[in-house]
Coordinates of C-alpha atoms in Angstrom, one line a residue:
M1 CA -57.9 224.3 -33.0
A2 CA -55.6 224.1 -30.0
R3 CA -56.3 226.5 -27.2
A4 CA -54.1 229.6 -27.3
G5 CA -51.1 229.5 -24.8
R6 CA -51.0 225.7 -24.6
A7 CA -48.8 223.3 -26.6
P8 CA -50.8 221.1 -28.9
W9 CA -49.1 218.0 -27.7
L10 CA -50.0 218.6 -24.0
T11 CA -53.2 216.8 -23.9
L12 CA -55.1 216.2 -20.6
Q13 CA -53.9 212.6 -20.5
R14 CA -50.2 213.6 -21.0
R15 CA -50.5 216.4 -18.4
E16 CA -51.9 213.9 -15.9
A17 CA -49.1 211.5 -16.7
I18 CA -46.5 214.2 -16.2
E19 CA -48.0 215.3 -12.9
A20 CA -48.1 211.7 -11.7
W21 CA -44.4 211.2 -12.5
L22 CA -43.6 214.5 -10.7
F23 CA -45.4 213.2 -7.6
V24 CA -43.6 209.8 -7.5
S25 CA -40.2 211.2 -8.7
P26 CA -38.8 212.0 -5.1
T27 CA -39.5 208.4 -4.1
L28 CA -38.2 207.0 -7.4
I29 CA -35.0 209.1 -7.2
G30 CA -34.4 208.1 -3.6
F31 CA -34.9 204.4 -4.6
L32 CA -32.4 204.7 -7.4
I33 CA -29.8 206.6 -5.4
F34 CA -30.1 204.9 -2.0
F35 CA -31.2 201.4 -2.8
L36 CA -30.8 200.2 -6.4
G37 CA -27.5 202.0 -7.0
P38 CA -25.8 200.7 -3.8
L39 CA -27.2 197.2 -4.5
I40 CA -25.6 197.1 -8.0
A41 CA -22.4 198.5 -6.5
V42 CA -22.3 195.8 -3.8
V43 CA -22.9 193.1 -6.4
F44 CA -20.0 194.4 -8.5
Y45 CA -17.7 194.7 -5.5
S46 CA -18.6 191.2 -4.3
V47 CA -17.0 189.6 -7.4
S48 CA -13.8 191.6 -7.0
E49 CA -10.9 191.8 -4.5
W50 CA -10.6 195.4 -3.3
N51 CA -8.5 196.6 -0.4
L52 CA -9.3 200.1 0.8
L53 CA -5.7 200.7 1.8
S54 CA -4.0 199.7 -1.5
G55 CA -6.9 200.9 -3.7
E56 CA -6.3 198.0 -6.0
Q57 CA -9.4 196.3 -7.4
V58 CA -9.1 192.9 -9.2
F59 CA -12.0 190.8 -10.6
V60 CA -12.0 187.4 -8.8
G61 CA -15.4 186.0 -9.8
M62 CA -17.0 183.9 -7.1
A63 CA -13.9 183.5 -5.0
N64 CA -15.2 185.7 -2.2
Y65 CA -18.3 183.6 -1.9
H66 CA -16.3 180.4 -2.0
D67 CA -14.0 181.7 0.8
A68 CA -17.0 182.6 2.9
L69 CA -19.0 179.3 2.4
R70 CA -16.1 176.8 2.2
E71 CA -12.8 178.2 3.4
N72 CA -13.5 180.6 6.3
P73 CA -14.7 178.8 9.5
D74 CA -15.5 182.2 11.1
F75 CA -18.4 182.6 8.7
W76 CA -20.4 179.7 10.0
H77 CA -19.7 180.7 13.6
V78 CA -21.1 184.2 12.7
I79 CA -24.2 182.6 11.0
R80 CA -24.7 180.5 14.1
N81 CA -24.6 183.6 16.4
S82 CA -27.0 185.4 14.1
V83 CA -29.5 182.5 14.1
I84 CA -29.2 182.3 17.9
F85 CA -29.8 186.0 18.2
A86 CA -32.9 185.8 15.9
I87 CA -34.3 182.8 17.7
G88 CA -33.9 184.5 21.0
L89 CA -35.2 187.9 20.0
V90 CA -38.1 187.3 17.7
P91 CA -40.3 185.1 19.8
L92 CA -39.5 187.0 23.0
N93 CA -40.2 190.3 21.3
M94 CA -43.5 189.2 19.8
A95 CA -44.8 187.4 22.9
L96 CA -44.0 190.5 25.1
A97 CA -45.5 192.9 22.5
L98 CA -48.7 190.9 22.3
T99 CA -49.0 190.7 26.1
L100 CA -48.6 194.4 26.4
A101 CA -51.0 195.1 23.6
L102 CA -53.7 192.9 25.1
A103 CA -53.3 194.7 28.4
L104 CA -53.2 198.2 26.9
S105 CA -55.7 197.9 24.0
R106 CA -58.7 198.8 26.1
P107 CA -59.3 202.3 27.6
F108 CA -58.6 202.7 31.4
R109 CA -57.2 205.4 33.6
G110 CA -53.5 205.9 32.8
V111 CA -53.5 203.8 29.6
V112 CA -51.9 206.6 27.5
F113 CA -49.1 206.9 30.2
F114 CA -48.3 203.2 30.1
R115 CA -48.3 203.2 26.3
T116 CA -45.9 206.1 26.3
V117 CA -43.6 204.4 28.8
F118 CA -43.3 201.2 26.8
F119 CA -43.0 203.0 23.5
A120 CA -40.4 205.6 24.7
P121 CA -37.4 203.3 24.3
V122 CA -38.2 203.0 20.5
V123 CA -37.5 206.7 19.9
T124 CA -34.6 206.8 22.4
S125 CA -31.2 207.1 20.8
A126 CA -29.7 203.7 20.2
V127 CA -26.3 204.9 21.2
A128 CA -27.5 206.3 24.5
W129 CA -29.5 203.2 25.1
A130 CA -26.6 200.8 24.5
I131 CA -24.1 202.9 26.6
V132 CA -26.5 203.2 29.5
W133 CA -27.1 199.4 29.5
K134 CA -23.4 198.7 29.2
F135 CA -22.9 200.5 32.5
L136 CA -25.9 198.9 34.1
L137 CA -24.7 195.4 33.2
Q138 CA -21.1 195.8 34.5
G139 CA -19.9 192.9 36.7
E140 CA -18.8 195.0 39.6
G141 CA -20.6 198.2 40.4
G142 CA -23.3 197.6 37.8
T143 CA -26.9 198.5 38.9
V144 CA -28.3 195.2 37.8
N145 CA -25.9 193.1 39.9
A146 CA -26.4 195.5 42.8
L147 CA -30.1 194.9 42.7
L148 CA -29.5 191.1 42.5
G149 CA -27.2 191.4 45.5
Y150 CA -30.0 192.6 47.6
V151 CA -31.8 189.3 47.2
G152 CA -28.7 187.2 47.7
I153 CA -27.8 186.6 44.0
D154 CA -24.2 187.0 42.8
G155 CA -24.7 188.3 39.2
P156 CA -22.2 187.5 36.5
N157 CA -20.2 190.0 34.4
W158 CA -23.0 190.1 31.8
L159 CA -21.1 191.4 28.9
R160 CA -17.7 189.8 29.5
E161 CA -18.8 186.1 29.9
P162 CA -19.6 184.2 26.7
D163 CA -22.5 182.4 28.3
W164 CA -24.3 185.6 29.3
A165 CA -23.3 188.2 26.7
M166 CA -25.7 187.1 24.0
A167 CA -28.6 186.8 26.4
A168 CA -27.9 190.3 27.7
V169 CA -27.8 191.8 24.3
I170 CA -31.0 190.1 23.2
V171 CA -32.9 191.2 26.3
T172 CA -31.8 194.9 26.1
R173 CA -32.7 194.9 22.4
V174 CA -36.1 193.4 23.1
I175 CA -36.8 196.1 25.8
K176 CA -35.9 198.8 23.3
M177 CA -37.9 197.6 20.3
V178 CA -40.9 195.9 21.9
G179 CA -42.9 199.1 22.0
L180 CA -43.0 199.3 18.2
N181 CA -44.6 195.8 17.9
M182 CA -46.9 196.6 20.8
I183 CA -48.3 199.6 18.9
L184 CA -48.8 197.5 15.8
Y185 CA -50.7 194.8 17.8
I186 CA -52.8 197.5 19.6
A187 CA -53.9 198.8 16.2
A188 CA -54.7 195.3 15.0
L189 CA -56.7 194.5 18.1
Q190 CA -58.7 197.7 17.9
A191 CA -59.6 196.9 14.3
I192 CA -61.2 193.6 15.3
P193 CA -65.0 194.1 15.6
R194 CA -66.3 193.7 19.1
D195 CA -69.3 191.8 17.8
Y196 CA -67.2 188.7 17.4
E197 CA -66.1 188.7 21.0
E198 CA -69.6 189.4 22.3
A199 CA -71.0 186.6 20.2
A200 CA -68.4 184.2 21.6
R201 CA -69.2 185.3 25.2
L202 CA -72.9 184.7 24.6
E203 CA -72.0 181.2 23.5
G204 CA -70.3 180.6 26.8
A205 CA -66.7 180.9 25.6
S206 CA -64.0 181.7 28.2
G207 CA -61.5 184.4 27.9
W208 CA -58.8 182.0 26.7
Q209 CA -61.1 180.4 24.2
I210 CA -62.1 183.8 22.8
F211 CA -58.4 184.7 22.4
R212 CA -57.5 181.3 20.8
M213 CA -60.4 180.9 18.5
V214 CA -61.3 184.5 17.7
T215 CA -58.6 187.1 18.5
W216 CA -55.5 185.2 17.5
P217 CA -56.7 184.1 14.0
L218 CA -57.8 187.6 13.3
L219 CA -54.4 188.9 14.3
A220 CA -52.7 186.6 11.8
P221 CA -52.0 189.4 9.1
A222 CA -50.5 191.7 11.7
T223 CA -48.5 188.9 13.2
L224 CA -47.0 188.1 9.8
I225 CA -46.0 191.7 9.3
I226 CA -44.5 191.9 12.8
M227 CA -42.7 188.6 12.4
V228 CA -41.1 189.6 9.1
I229 CA -39.9 193.1 10.2
T230 CA -38.6 191.7 13.5
T231 CA -36.8 188.9 11.8
I232 CA -35.2 191.3 9.3
G233 CA -34.2 193.6 12.1
S234 CA -32.7 190.8 14.1
F235 CA -30.3 189.9 11.2
K236 CA -29.4 193.6 10.6
V237 CA -28.6 194.4 14.3
F238 CA -25.3 196.3 14.5
D239 CA -25.4 199.2 16.9
H240 CA -26.1 197.1 20.1
I241 CA -23.3 194.7 19.2
Y242 CA -20.8 197.5 18.3
L243 CA -21.5 199.6 21.4
M244 CA -22.0 196.9 24.1
T245 CA -19.8 193.9 23.2
G246 CA -17.8 194.7 20.0
G247 CA -18.6 191.1 19.0
G248 CA -17.0 189.6 22.1
P249 CA -16.3 188.0 24.4
E250 CA -14.5 185.3 22.4
N251 CA -16.6 186.3 19.4
G252 CA -19.7 185.1 21.3
T253 CA -21.8 188.0 20.0
L254 CA -20.2 188.4 16.6
V255 CA -23.2 188.5 14.3
L256 CA -23.3 188.9 10.5
A257 CA -23.9 192.7 10.3
Y258 CA -21.1 193.4 12.6
Y259 CA -18.8 190.9 10.9
I260 CA -19.5 192.7 7.6
Y261 CA -18.5 196.0 9.2
E262 CA -15.4 194.4 10.7
Q263 CA -14.2 193.0 7.3
A264 CA -14.9 196.3 5.5
F265 CA -13.7 199.0 7.9
E266 CA -11.3 197.2 10.2
F267 CA -9.6 194.8 7.8
F268 CA -10.4 196.9 4.7
N269 CA -11.5 193.9 2.6
V270 CA -14.4 195.5 0.8
G271 CA -14.8 192.7 -1.8
Y272 CA -15.2 190.0 0.9
A273 CA -17.5 192.2 3.0
S274 CA -19.7 192.9 -0.1
A275 CA -20.0 189.2 -0.7
L276 CA -21.1 188.7 2.9
A277 CA -23.6 191.5 2.5
M278 CA -25.1 189.7 -0.5
I279 CA -25.3 186.5 1.5
M280 CA -27.1 188.3 4.2
F281 CA -29.5 189.8 1.7
V282 CA -30.2 186.3 0.3
I283 CA -30.7 184.9 3.8
V284 CA -33.2 187.6 4.8
L285 CA -35.0 187.4 1.5
A286 CA -35.3 183.6 1.9
L287 CA -36.6 183.9 5.4
T288 CA -39.2 186.4 4.3
I289 CA -40.4 184.3 1.5
V290 CA -40.6 181.2 3.8
Q291 CA -42.7 183.2 6.3
L292 CA -45.0 184.4 3.5
I293 CA -45.5 180.9 2.2
L294 CA -46.2 179.5 5.6
R295 CA -48.7 182.2 6.2
Q296 CA -50.5 181.5 2.9
K297 CA -50.6 177.8 3.7
G298 CA -52.0 178.5 7.1
A299 CA -54.7 180.8 5.6
A300 CA -55.6 178.2 3.0

């Protein structure tokens, strides 16, 4: 007989299943509302022509993709800028993060202070960070050029010259985000057993040999994760471009994420912007898959 006060269908297995679904429901609901729903909407909008001002929406099939890939020369200029940004940012960020992690992974007096100093920009408001650097990098009256003037260097107008604007944005972005990768590398370094390093030292290995033959291979999983998230972040950069250069000068810093915003909310071409967003999604997904494949081949 079923126990009094309990429905006969509510067995222990069913109750555990209900409790499990209740625990995962917030994440599942968030996934459906904030990821899957918008993704389906973007796919739908990308095959239509929709102007926010007129409100008229017309199905056009693959026309938006054709315009981006074949008809619009600005698209390939934007892709080129995005690739340059990623190539400049990812290696510099990872190399600096690893260097800082190696220096700050062992305990010494003041290590917590230095970790805090390098990590603080990560939690600093991106808006405040970009605005402050915009003033620091002014051509005349900027702090950076004033400091360079003390050593006899006439600094350029960093954010108004095409040859310097991209480099300035990359460096300021690296300084802001390097602390996150530094923390990830520190965690990975501290997870490496010290027995390996001590054994290598007993065999007469130098510091560089220990790093190259012991530490670096053991950091490969962390390096893959850092490379993937940094690459994705480099293609999604928007705030720095919007606040510091606005895509200029002469479209020299017009990257894909800002170009999508420009098409959607300045030119009100939502259909074309949605197609660009899908192209960016495919590019980032392809790069992630390539990095995973290369990592698997390297581990084989």
